[in-house]
Amino acid sequence: MFWLLFIALTILFGSLGMLLFQPKRSLVDRLEKFYPKDAPHEQEDQNQNPNNQAQKRSRSLNATELKALLTKFSKNFTSNRHSTKWEQKLEAANIPLKTEEFQALRILTAIAAASITAILKLPLPVVIASALIGPILPPIYVKRKIKKRLARCTTQLPQALGTMATSMKSGYSFLQAMQVIAQEVPDPIGTEFKKTLREINLGIPLEEAFANLINRLPTDDIKIVANAIIIQRTTGGNLTQILDTIQETITDRVRIKEELRALTAQGKMSAWIISLLPAILGVLLNMMNPEYFNPMIAHPLGWTLLGVGLVSGVIGWFVIQKIVNIEV
């Protein structure tokens, strides 16, 4: 059984690795193959190491075939509207996967979860539950990554706007100031500004490029900055002063959010303690004295009381979360 479990985990993580670590190529990356500057080096490598080149092509071919098979299979479960929505979410999370590949990843997760629970000889309801929970895990990961990335974007944005304003005061143009941000600021601001610059250099209008930036970083602060830049480019005005004003506004918002996070930390911790304490106490009582806790599990009235307690605990958790989550 151990070897079956090991084989299942190896197949799962091998498939996930081939899907996740083979990056999606952008338009600029696809254009690079037409540049002749790397051709002599590639020819020299092929002459020196033909076996290595053959092995690399074989590995690339296997990964490509697997991705193509999973993509073709998952297209049957993805509509155009659903595909567009997930494409935007994957862009916002900076995950180099297509929508079809992500859906294939969800299918693999469901199969792997069901296989592992079946190999461990767990009850059939557990196997069914794991197969149903498996496809939910990748979207949860994407959602958490988007949340962290947007929070990091909100923290980086005031510094980036200050750097842009200072660069423009020093004589840089707007695009040159964006280039400074793309080179000096880490992900996500630097990465997304670099993508926007690439789009502008490829001939995409400025308005459309910033609209794509808003789709990749859907925060209110980015919307304010993008709309202010578009309006200034259309009607004119002092862009440096506009950036300084937006920087001060966003800085004050970040400061207020940090203060609110510190003030509401006790309430959030209380929500988790109140929600988990009854379950933990129930498990401990059952472990210390099963006979004392047995009527709660064996009698229908006990199941009713447990259900009422669970529902009331969930309601209390949501009420506390509603109280402590304050929008700024």
mmCIF file of C-alpha atoms in Angstrom:
data_model
loop_
_atom_site.group_PDB
_atom_site.id
_atom_site.type_symbol
_atom_site.label_atom_id
_atom_site.label_comp_id
_atom_site.label_asym_id
_atom_site.label_seq_id
_atom_site.Cartn_x
_atom_site.Cartn_y
_atom_site.Cartn_z
ATOM 1 C CA MET A 1 0.000 0.000 0.000
ATOM 2 C CA PHE A 2 2.903 2.316 0.733
ATOM 3 C CA TRP A 3 4.271 1.903 -2.792
ATOM 4 C CA LEU A 4 0.849 2.573 -4.353
ATOM 5 C CA LEU A 5 0.550 5.746 -2.296
ATOM 6 C CA PHE A 6 4.065 6.795 -3.307
ATOM 7 C CA ILE A 7 3.293 6.201 -7.016
ATOM 8 C CA ALA A 8 0.046 8.196 -6.803
ATOM 9 C CA LEU A 9 1.789 11.138 -5.130
ATOM 10 C CA THR A 10 4.616 10.990 -7.687
ATOM 11 C CA ILE A 11 2.170 11.096 -10.603
ATOM 12 C CA LEU A 12 0.233 13.953 -8.991
ATOM 13 C CA PHE A 13 3.204 16.208 -8.253
ATOM 14 C CA GLY A 14 4.874 15.342 -11.562
ATOM 15 C CA SER A 15 1.773 16.387 -13.482
ATOM 16 C CA LEU A 16 1.379 19.557 -11.414
ATOM 17 C CA GLY A 17 5.033 20.421 -11.978
ATOM 18 C CA MET A 18 4.772 20.049 -15.753
ATOM 19 C CA LEU A 19 1.698 22.251 -15.755
ATOM 20 C CA LEU A 20 2.910 24.925 -13.359
ATOM 21 C CA PHE A 21 6.593 25.261 -14.221
ATOM 22 C CA GLN A 22 6.248 25.465 -17.988
ATOM 23 C CA PRO A 23 5.457 29.181 -18.281
ATOM 24 C CA LYS A 24 2.900 30.597 -20.668
ATOM 25 C CA ARG A 25 4.690 32.501 -23.413
ATOM 26 C CA SER A 26 3.646 36.048 -24.125
ATOM 27 C CA LEU A 27 3.594 37.777 -27.505
ATOM 28 C CA VAL A 28 6.998 39.318 -26.876
ATOM 29 C CA ASP A 29 8.469 35.922 -25.989
ATOM 30 C CA ARG A 30 7.068 34.396 -29.166
ATOM 31 C CA LEU A 31 8.605 37.177 -31.269
ATOM 32 C CA GLU A 32 12.072 36.462 -29.853
ATOM 33 C CA LYS A 33 12.438 33.302 -31.925
ATOM 34 C CA PHE A 34 12.660 35.451 -35.067
ATOM 35 C CA TYR A 35 15.728 37.304 -33.787
ATOM 36 C CA PRO A 36 18.913 35.877 -35.322
ATOM 37 C CA LYS A 37 21.232 36.892 -32.478
ATOM 38 C CA ASP A 38 21.023 33.554 -30.632
ATOM 39 C CA ALA A 39 21.104 31.317 -33.717
ATOM 40 C CA PRO A 40 24.930 30.726 -33.812
ATOM 41 C CA HIS A 41 24.984 29.750 -30.140
ATOM 42 C CA GLU A 42 22.107 27.327 -30.616
ATOM 43 C CA GLN A 43 23.851 25.752 -33.635
ATOM 44 C CA GLU A 44 27.086 25.393 -31.676
ATOM 45 C CA ASP A 45 25.256 23.742 -28.762
ATOM 46 C CA GLN A 46 23.582 21.314 -31.125
ATOM 47 C CA ASN A 47 26.915 20.357 -32.733
ATOM 48 C CA GLN A 48 28.606 19.835 -29.385
ATOM 49 C CA ASN A 49 25.864 18.050 -27.438
ATOM 50 C CA PRO A 50 23.413 16.293 -29.795
ATOM 51 C CA ASN A 51 22.388 13.786 -27.119
ATOM 52 C CA ASN A 52 21.532 16.511 -24.621
ATOM 53 C CA GLN A 53 19.507 18.347 -27.250
ATOM 54 C CA ALA A 54 17.587 15.169 -28.056
ATOM 55 C CA GLN A 55 16.842 14.564 -24.376
ATOM 56 C CA LYS A 56 15.626 18.138 -23.912
ATOM 57 C CA ARG A 57 13.387 17.863 -26.967
ATOM 58 C CA SER A 58 12.002 14.559 -25.674
ATOM 59 C CA ARG A 59 11.190 16.021 -22.241
ATOM 60 C CA SER A 60 9.636 19.092 -23.812
ATOM 61 C CA LEU A 61 7.599 16.901 -26.167
ATOM 62 C CA ASN A 62 6.272 14.750 -23.319
ATOM 63 C CA ALA A 63 5.249 17.792 -21.278
ATOM 64 C CA THR A 64 3.646 19.376 -24.335
ATOM 65 C CA GLU A 65 1.696 16.209 -25.159
ATOM 66 C CA LEU A 66 0.407 15.929 -21.593
ATOM 67 C CA LYS A 67 -0.650 19.573 -21.525
ATOM 68 C CA ALA A 68 -2.340 19.232 -24.924
ATOM 69 C CA LEU A 69 -4.270 16.134 -23.799
ATOM 70 C CA LEU A 70 -5.438 17.704 -20.543
ATOM 71 C CA THR A 71 -6.294 20.974 -22.292
ATOM 72 C CA LYS A 72 -8.386 19.174 -24.926
ATOM 73 C CA PHE A 73 -10.199 17.193 -22.236
ATOM 74 C CA SER A 74 -10.941 20.227 -20.056
ATOM 75 C CA LYS A 75 -12.256 22.362 -22.943
ATOM 76 C CA ASN A 76 -15.460 20.322 -22.854
ATOM 77 C CA PHE A 77 -16.194 21.642 -19.340
ATOM 78 C CA THR A 78 -15.357 25.327 -19.932
ATOM 79 C CA SER A 79 -17.618 27.899 -21.558
ATOM 80 C CA ASN A 80 -16.365 31.110 -23.156
ATOM 81 C CA ARG A 81 -17.708 33.308 -20.359
ATOM 82 C CA HIS A 82 -16.286 31.020 -17.689
ATOM 83 C CA SER A 83 -12.969 30.893 -19.556
ATOM 84 C CA THR A 84 -12.706 34.699 -19.672
ATOM 85 C CA LYS A 85 -13.413 34.982 -15.952
ATOM 86 C CA TRP A 86 -10.737 32.461 -15.011
ATOM 87 C CA GLU A 87 -8.282 33.996 -17.451
ATOM 88 C CA GLN A 88 -8.598 37.321 -15.627
ATOM 89 C CA LYS A 89 -8.190 35.627 -12.243
ATOM 90 C CA LEU A 90 -5.071 33.766 -13.357
ATOM 91 C CA GLU A 91 -3.637 37.008 -14.735
ATOM 92 C CA ALA A 92 -4.376 38.753 -11.434
ATOM 93 C CA ALA A 93 -2.670 35.930 -9.510
ATOM 94 C CA ASN A 94 0.301 35.940 -11.945
ATOM 95 C CA ILE A 95 -0.054 32.188 -12.515
ATOM 96 C CA PRO A 96 1.349 31.157 -15.936
ATOM 97 C CA LEU A 97 -1.531 28.860 -16.878
ATOM 98 C CA LYS A 98 -4.278 29.005 -19.454
ATOM 99 C CA THR A 99 -7.880 28.493 -18.385
ATOM 100 C CA GLU A 100 -8.017 25.017 -19.905
ATOM 101 C CA GLU A 101 -4.791 24.036 -18.152
ATOM 102 C CA PHE A 102 -6.157 25.296 -14.834
ATOM 103 C CA GLN A 103 -9.353 23.288 -15.268
ATOM 104 C CA ALA A 104 -7.216 20.246 -16.092
ATOM 105 C CA LEU A 105 -5.301 20.898 -12.870
ATOM 106 C CA ARG A 106 -8.578 20.827 -10.940
ATOM 107 C CA ILE A 107 -9.490 17.496 -12.542
ATOM 108 C CA LEU A 108 -6.067 16.081 -11.625
ATOM 109 C CA THR A 109 -6.498 17.264 -8.042
ATOM 110 C CA ALA A 110 -9.888 15.540 -7.761
ATOM 111 C CA ILE A 111 -8.542 12.276 -9.206
ATOM 112 C CA ALA A 112 -5.454 12.354 -6.989
ATOM 113 C CA ALA A 113 -7.449 13.100 -3.813
ATOM 114 C CA ALA A 114 -9.904 10.282 -4.518
ATOM 115 C CA SER A 115 -7.085 7.869 -5.427
ATOM 116 C CA ILE A 116 -5.079 8.598 -2.276
ATOM 117 C CA THR A 117 -8.084 8.145 0.016
ATOM 118 C CA ALA A 118 -9.026 4.940 -1.807
ATOM 119 C CA ILE A 119 -5.477 3.566 -1.516
ATOM 120 C CA LEU A 120 -5.533 4.318 2.216
ATOM 121 C CA LYS A 121 -8.770 2.233 2.387
ATOM 122 C CA LEU A 122 -10.790 5.023 3.932
ATOM 123 C CA PRO A 123 -14.611 4.766 3.957
ATOM 124 C CA LEU A 124 -16.497 5.421 0.723
ATOM 125 C CA PRO A 125 -18.075 8.709 1.961
ATOM 126 C CA VAL A 126 -14.564 10.028 2.667
ATOM 127 C CA VAL A 127 -13.435 9.082 -0.865
ATOM 128 C CA ILE A 128 -16.467 10.845 -2.385
ATOM 129 C CA ALA A 129 -15.956 13.888 -0.177
ATOM 130 C CA SER A 130 -12.268 14.102 -1.126
ATOM 131 C CA ALA A 131 -13.182 13.877 -4.825
ATOM 132 C CA LEU A 132 -15.620 16.755 -4.373
ATOM 133 C CA ILE A 133 -13.245 18.856 -2.270
ATOM 134 C CA GLY A 134 -10.252 18.320 -4.586
ATOM 135 C CA PRO A 135 -11.423 20.671 -7.388
ATOM 136 C CA ILE A 136 -12.112 23.405 -4.817
ATOM 137 C CA LEU A 137 -8.509 23.577 -3.602
ATOM 138 C CA PRO A 138 -6.907 25.215 -6.724
ATOM 139 C CA PRO A 139 -9.482 28.085 -6.809
ATOM 140 C CA ILE A 140 -8.898 28.676 -3.094
ATOM 141 C CA TYR A 141 -5.158 28.891 -3.772
ATOM 142 C CA VAL A 142 -5.750 31.334 -6.651
ATOM 143 C CA LYS A 143 -8.028 33.481 -4.496
ATOM 144 C CA ARG A 144 -5.507 33.634 -1.658
ATOM 145 C CA LYS A 145 -2.681 34.487 -4.038
ATOM 146 C CA ILE A 146 -4.746 37.281 -5.616
ATOM 147 C CA LYS A 147 -5.538 38.673 -2.164
ATOM 148 C CA LYS A 148 -1.881 38.670 -1.099
ATOM 149 C CA ARG A 149 -0.755 40.151 -4.411
ATOM 150 C CA LEU A 150 -3.299 42.972 -4.273
ATOM 151 C CA ALA A 151 -2.362 43.741 -0.668
ATOM 152 C CA ARG A 152 1.304 43.933 -1.686
ATOM 153 C CA CYS A 153 0.313 46.163 -4.604
ATOM 154 C CA THR A 154 -1.471 48.573 -2.256
ATOM 155 C CA THR A 155 1.658 48.748 -0.075
ATOM 156 C CA GLN A 156 4.022 49.334 -3.018
ATOM 157 C CA LEU A 157 1.909 51.830 -4.936
ATOM 158 C CA PRO A 158 2.617 55.009 -2.875
ATOM 159 C CA GLN A 159 6.382 54.483 -3.170
ATOM 160 C CA ALA A 160 6.046 53.788 -6.904
ATOM 161 C CA LEU A 161 4.008 56.947 -7.471
ATOM 162 C CA GLY A 162 6.543 58.993 -5.501
ATOM 163 C CA THR A 163 9.371 57.585 -7.617
ATOM 164 C CA MET A 164 7.467 58.378 -10.811
ATOM 165 C CA ALA A 165 6.772 61.947 -9.713
ATOM 166 C CA THR A 166 10.420 62.474 -8.731
ATOM 167 C CA SER A 167 11.638 61.036 -12.047
ATOM 168 C CA MET A 168 9.349 63.323 -14.028
ATOM 169 C CA LYS A 169 10.510 66.332 -12.001
ATOM 170 C CA SER A 170 14.066 65.362 -12.961
ATOM 171 C CA GLY A 171 13.217 65.591 -16.665
ATOM 172 C CA TYR A 172 12.090 62.034 -17.482
ATOM 173 C CA SER A 173 9.083 61.477 -19.700
ATOM 174 C CA PHE A 174 6.066 59.541 -18.462
ATOM 175 C CA LEU A 175 7.095 56.314 -20.224
ATOM 176 C CA GLN A 176 10.670 56.663 -18.974
ATOM 177 C CA ALA A 177 9.342 57.069 -15.421
ATOM 178 C CA MET A 178 7.274 53.913 -15.892
ATOM 179 C CA GLN A 179 10.411 52.137 -17.110
ATOM 180 C CA VAL A 180 12.177 53.117 -13.878
ATOM 181 C CA ILE A 181 9.320 51.597 -11.857
ATOM 182 C CA ALA A 182 9.373 48.441 -13.990
ATOM 183 C CA GLN A 183 13.090 47.982 -13.322
ATOM 184 C CA GLU A 184 13.364 49.045 -9.685
ATOM 185 C CA VAL A 185 10.124 47.931 -8.005
ATOM 186 C CA PRO A 186 9.531 44.188 -7.390
ATOM 187 C CA ASP A 187 6.380 42.219 -8.177
ATOM 188 C CA PRO A 188 3.516 43.035 -8.539
ATOM 189 C CA ILE A 189 3.916 46.739 -9.420
ATOM 190 C CA GLY A 190 7.174 46.295 -11.340
ATOM 191 C CA THR A 191 5.953 43.212 -13.199
ATOM 192 C CA GLU A 192 2.636 44.726 -14.214
ATOM 193 C CA PHE A 193 4.166 48.053 -15.273
ATOM 194 C CA LYS A 194 6.626 46.094 -17.416
ATOM 195 C CA LYS A 195 3.712 44.288 -19.102
ATOM 196 C CA THR A 196 1.962 47.612 -19.686
ATOM 197 C CA LEU A 197 5.098 49.085 -21.259
ATOM 198 C CA ARG A 198 5.419 46.072 -23.534
ATOM 199 C CA GLU A 199 1.847 46.505 -24.702
ATOM 200 C CA ILE A 200 2.384 50.211 -25.392
ATOM 201 C CA ASN A 201 5.595 49.480 -27.310
ATOM 202 C CA LEU A 202 3.722 46.908 -29.409
ATOM 203 C CA GLY A 203 1.279 49.602 -30.518
ATOM 204 C CA ILE A 204 -1.616 49.063 -28.113
ATOM 205 C CA PRO A 205 -3.299 52.397 -27.211
ATOM 206 C CA LEU A 206 -2.502 53.814 -23.800
ATOM 207 C CA GLU A 207 -6.135 53.621 -22.665
ATOM 208 C CA GLU A 208 -6.391 49.938 -23.559
ATOM 209 C CA ALA A 209 -3.034 49.133 -21.940
ATOM 210 C CA PHE A 210 -4.118 50.714 -18.644
ATOM 211 C CA ALA A 211 -7.499 48.972 -18.883
ATOM 212 C CA ASN A 212 -5.583 45.687 -19.077
ATOM 213 C CA LEU A 213 -3.540 46.799 -16.063
ATOM 214 C CA ILE A 214 -6.776 47.333 -14.105
ATOM 215 C CA ASN A 215 -7.930 43.825 -15.069
ATOM 216 C CA ARG A 216 -4.666 42.330 -13.838
ATOM 217 C CA LEU A 217 -4.648 44.385 -10.616
ATOM 218 C CA PRO A 218 -8.315 45.059 -9.789
ATOM 219 C CA THR A 219 -7.853 47.435 -6.853
ATOM 220 C CA ASP A 220 -9.432 50.814 -6.259
ATOM 221 C CA ASP A 221 -6.022 52.472 -5.981
ATOM 222 C CA ILE A 222 -4.879 51.210 -9.397
ATOM 223 C CA LYS A 223 -8.198 52.327 -10.909
ATOM 224 C CA ILE A 224 -7.696 55.824 -9.492
ATOM 225 C CA VAL A 225 -4.138 56.033 -10.840
ATOM 226 C CA ALA A 226 -5.023 54.640 -14.281
ATOM 227 C CA ASN A 227 -8.086 56.854 -14.716
ATOM 228 C CA ALA A 228 -6.145 59.942 -13.592
ATOM 229 C CA ILE A 229 -3.369 59.232 -16.112
ATOM 230 C CA ILE A 230 -5.858 58.616 -18.939
ATOM 231 C CA ILE A 231 -7.769 61.818 -18.150
ATOM 232 C CA GLN A 232 -4.538 63.823 -17.944
ATOM 233 C CA ARG A 233 -3.344 62.465 -21.298
ATOM 234 C CA THR A 234 -6.687 63.450 -22.827
ATOM 235 C CA THR A 235 -7.341 66.870 -21.261
ATOM 236 C CA GLY A 236 -3.850 67.947 -20.150
ATOM 237 C CA GLY A 237 -2.610 69.138 -16.780
ATOM 238 C CA ASN A 238 0.307 68.751 -14.398
ATOM 239 C CA LEU A 239 0.756 64.996 -14.127
ATOM 240 C CA THR A 240 3.491 65.319 -11.481
ATOM 241 C CA GLN A 241 1.175 67.201 -9.148
ATOM 242 C CA ILE A 242 -1.603 64.684 -9.790
ATOM 243 C CA LEU A 243 0.699 61.784 -8.881
ATOM 244 C CA ASP A 244 1.821 63.560 -5.697
ATOM 245 C CA THR A 245 -1.796 64.116 -4.661
ATOM 246 C CA ILE A 246 -2.760 60.497 -5.344
ATOM 247 C CA GLN A 247 0.309 59.317 -3.433
ATOM 248 C CA GLU A 248 -0.716 61.292 -0.348
ATOM 249 C CA THR A 249 -4.275 59.979 -0.565
ATOM 250 C CA ILE A 250 -3.213 56.351 -0.915
ATOM 251 C CA THR A 251 -0.624 56.728 1.857
ATOM 252 C CA ASP A 252 -3.319 57.997 4.236
ATOM 253 C CA ARG A 253 -5.599 55.111 3.249
ATOM 254 C CA VAL A 254 -2.859 52.557 3.901
ATOM 255 C CA ARG A 255 -2.121 54.126 7.285
ATOM 256 C CA ILE A 256 -5.804 54.045 8.274
ATOM 257 C CA LYS A 257 -6.084 50.412 7.154
ATOM 258 C CA GLU A 258 -3.090 49.437 9.275
ATOM 259 C CA GLU A 259 -4.586 51.171 12.298
ATOM 260 C CA LEU A 260 -7.935 49.435 11.756
ATOM 261 C CA ARG A 261 -6.183 46.091 11.344
ATOM 262 C CA ALA A 262 -4.474 46.592 14.703
ATOM 263 C CA LEU A 263 -7.723 47.654 16.398
ATOM 264 C CA THR A 264 -9.767 44.760 14.996
ATOM 265 C CA ALA A 265 -7.136 42.051 15.532
ATOM 266 C CA GLN A 266 -8.611 41.165 18.937
ATOM 267 C CA GLY A 267 -12.093 40.793 17.453
ATOM 268 C CA LYS A 268 -10.840 38.527 14.654
ATOM 269 C CA MET A 269 -8.948 36.358 17.120
ATOM 270 C CA SER A 270 -12.039 36.168 19.336
ATOM 271 C CA ALA A 271 -14.069 34.934 16.348
ATOM 272 C CA TRP A 272 -11.665 32.036 15.770
ATOM 273 C CA ILE A 273 -11.447 31.145 19.466
ATOM 274 C CA ILE A 274 -15.209 31.218 19.981
ATOM 275 C CA SER A 275 -15.753 29.131 16.842
ATOM 276 C CA LEU A 276 -13.092 26.478 17.483
ATOM 277 C CA LEU A 277 -13.261 26.205 21.278
ATOM 278 C CA PRO A 278 -16.478 24.093 21.446
ATOM 279 C CA ALA A 279 -15.196 21.638 18.833
ATOM 280 C CA ILE A 280 -11.810 21.276 20.551
ATOM 281 C CA LEU A 281 -13.437 20.791 23.969
ATOM 282 C CA GLY A 282 -15.803 18.176 22.508
ATOM 283 C CA VAL A 283 -12.912 16.194 21.015
ATOM 284 C CA LEU A 284 -10.935 16.369 24.273
ATOM 285 C CA LEU A 285 -13.915 15.250 26.370
ATOM 286 C CA ASN A 286 -14.545 12.343 24.032
ATOM 287 C CA MET A 287 -10.890 11.292 24.235
ATOM 288 C CA MET A 288 -10.707 11.542 28.037
ATOM 289 C CA ASN A 289 -14.068 9.916 28.826
ATOM 290 C CA PRO A 290 -15.873 8.347 25.851
ATOM 291 C CA GLU A 291 -18.655 6.940 28.071
ATOM 292 C CA TYR A 292 -19.491 10.404 29.417
ATOM 293 C CA PHE A 293 -19.685 11.880 25.900
ATOM 294 C CA ASN A 294 -21.354 8.837 24.280
ATOM 295 C CA PRO A 295 -25.010 10.004 24.742
ATOM 296 C CA MET A 296 -24.234 13.139 22.742
ATOM 297 C CA ILE A 297 -23.222 10.985 19.756
ATOM 298 C CA ALA A 298 -25.515 7.986 20.119
ATOM 299 C CA HIS A 299 -28.820 9.704 20.974
ATOM 300 C CA PRO A 300 -30.820 11.626 18.307
ATOM 301 C CA LEU A 301 -31.259 14.512 20.733
ATOM 302 C CA GLY A 302 -27.469 14.757 20.979
ATOM 303 C CA TRP A 303 -27.134 15.000 17.197
ATOM 304 C CA THR A 304 -29.807 17.711 17.207
ATOM 305 C CA LEU A 305 -27.961 19.701 19.851
ATOM 306 C CA LEU A 306 -24.677 19.288 17.959
ATOM 307 C CA GLY A 307 -26.326 20.544 14.747
ATOM 308 C CA VAL A 308 -27.851 23.539 16.523
ATOM 309 C CA GLY A 309 -24.490 24.352 18.115
ATOM 310 C CA LEU A 310 -22.701 24.083 14.773
ATOM 311 C CA VAL A 311 -25.185 26.360 13.016
ATOM 312 C CA SER A 312 -25.140 28.939 15.810
ATOM 313 C CA GLY A 313 -21.327 28.888 15.870
ATOM 314 C CA VAL A 314 -21.123 29.513 12.116
ATOM 315 C CA ILE A 315 -23.662 32.351 12.373
ATOM 316 C CA GLY A 316 -21.708 33.914 15.240
ATOM 317 C CA TRP A 317 -18.472 33.690 13.250
ATOM 318 C CA PHE A 318 -20.013 35.477 10.262
ATOM 319 C CA VAL A 319 -21.558 38.153 12.510
ATOM 320 C CA ILE A 320 -18.196 38.886 14.160
ATOM 321 C CA GLN A 321 -16.467 39.000 10.759
ATOM 322 C CA LYS A 322 -19.099 41.457 9.538
ATOM 323 C CA ILE A 323 -18.452 43.681 12.555
ATOM 324 C CA VAL A 324 -14.643 43.706 12.398
ATOM 325 C CA ASN A 325 -14.320 44.092 8.589
ATOM 326 C CA ILE A 326 -14.400 47.837 8.040
ATOM 327 C CA GLU A 327 -14.078 49.218 4.515
ATOM 328 C CA VAL A 328 -11.870 52.286 4.009
#
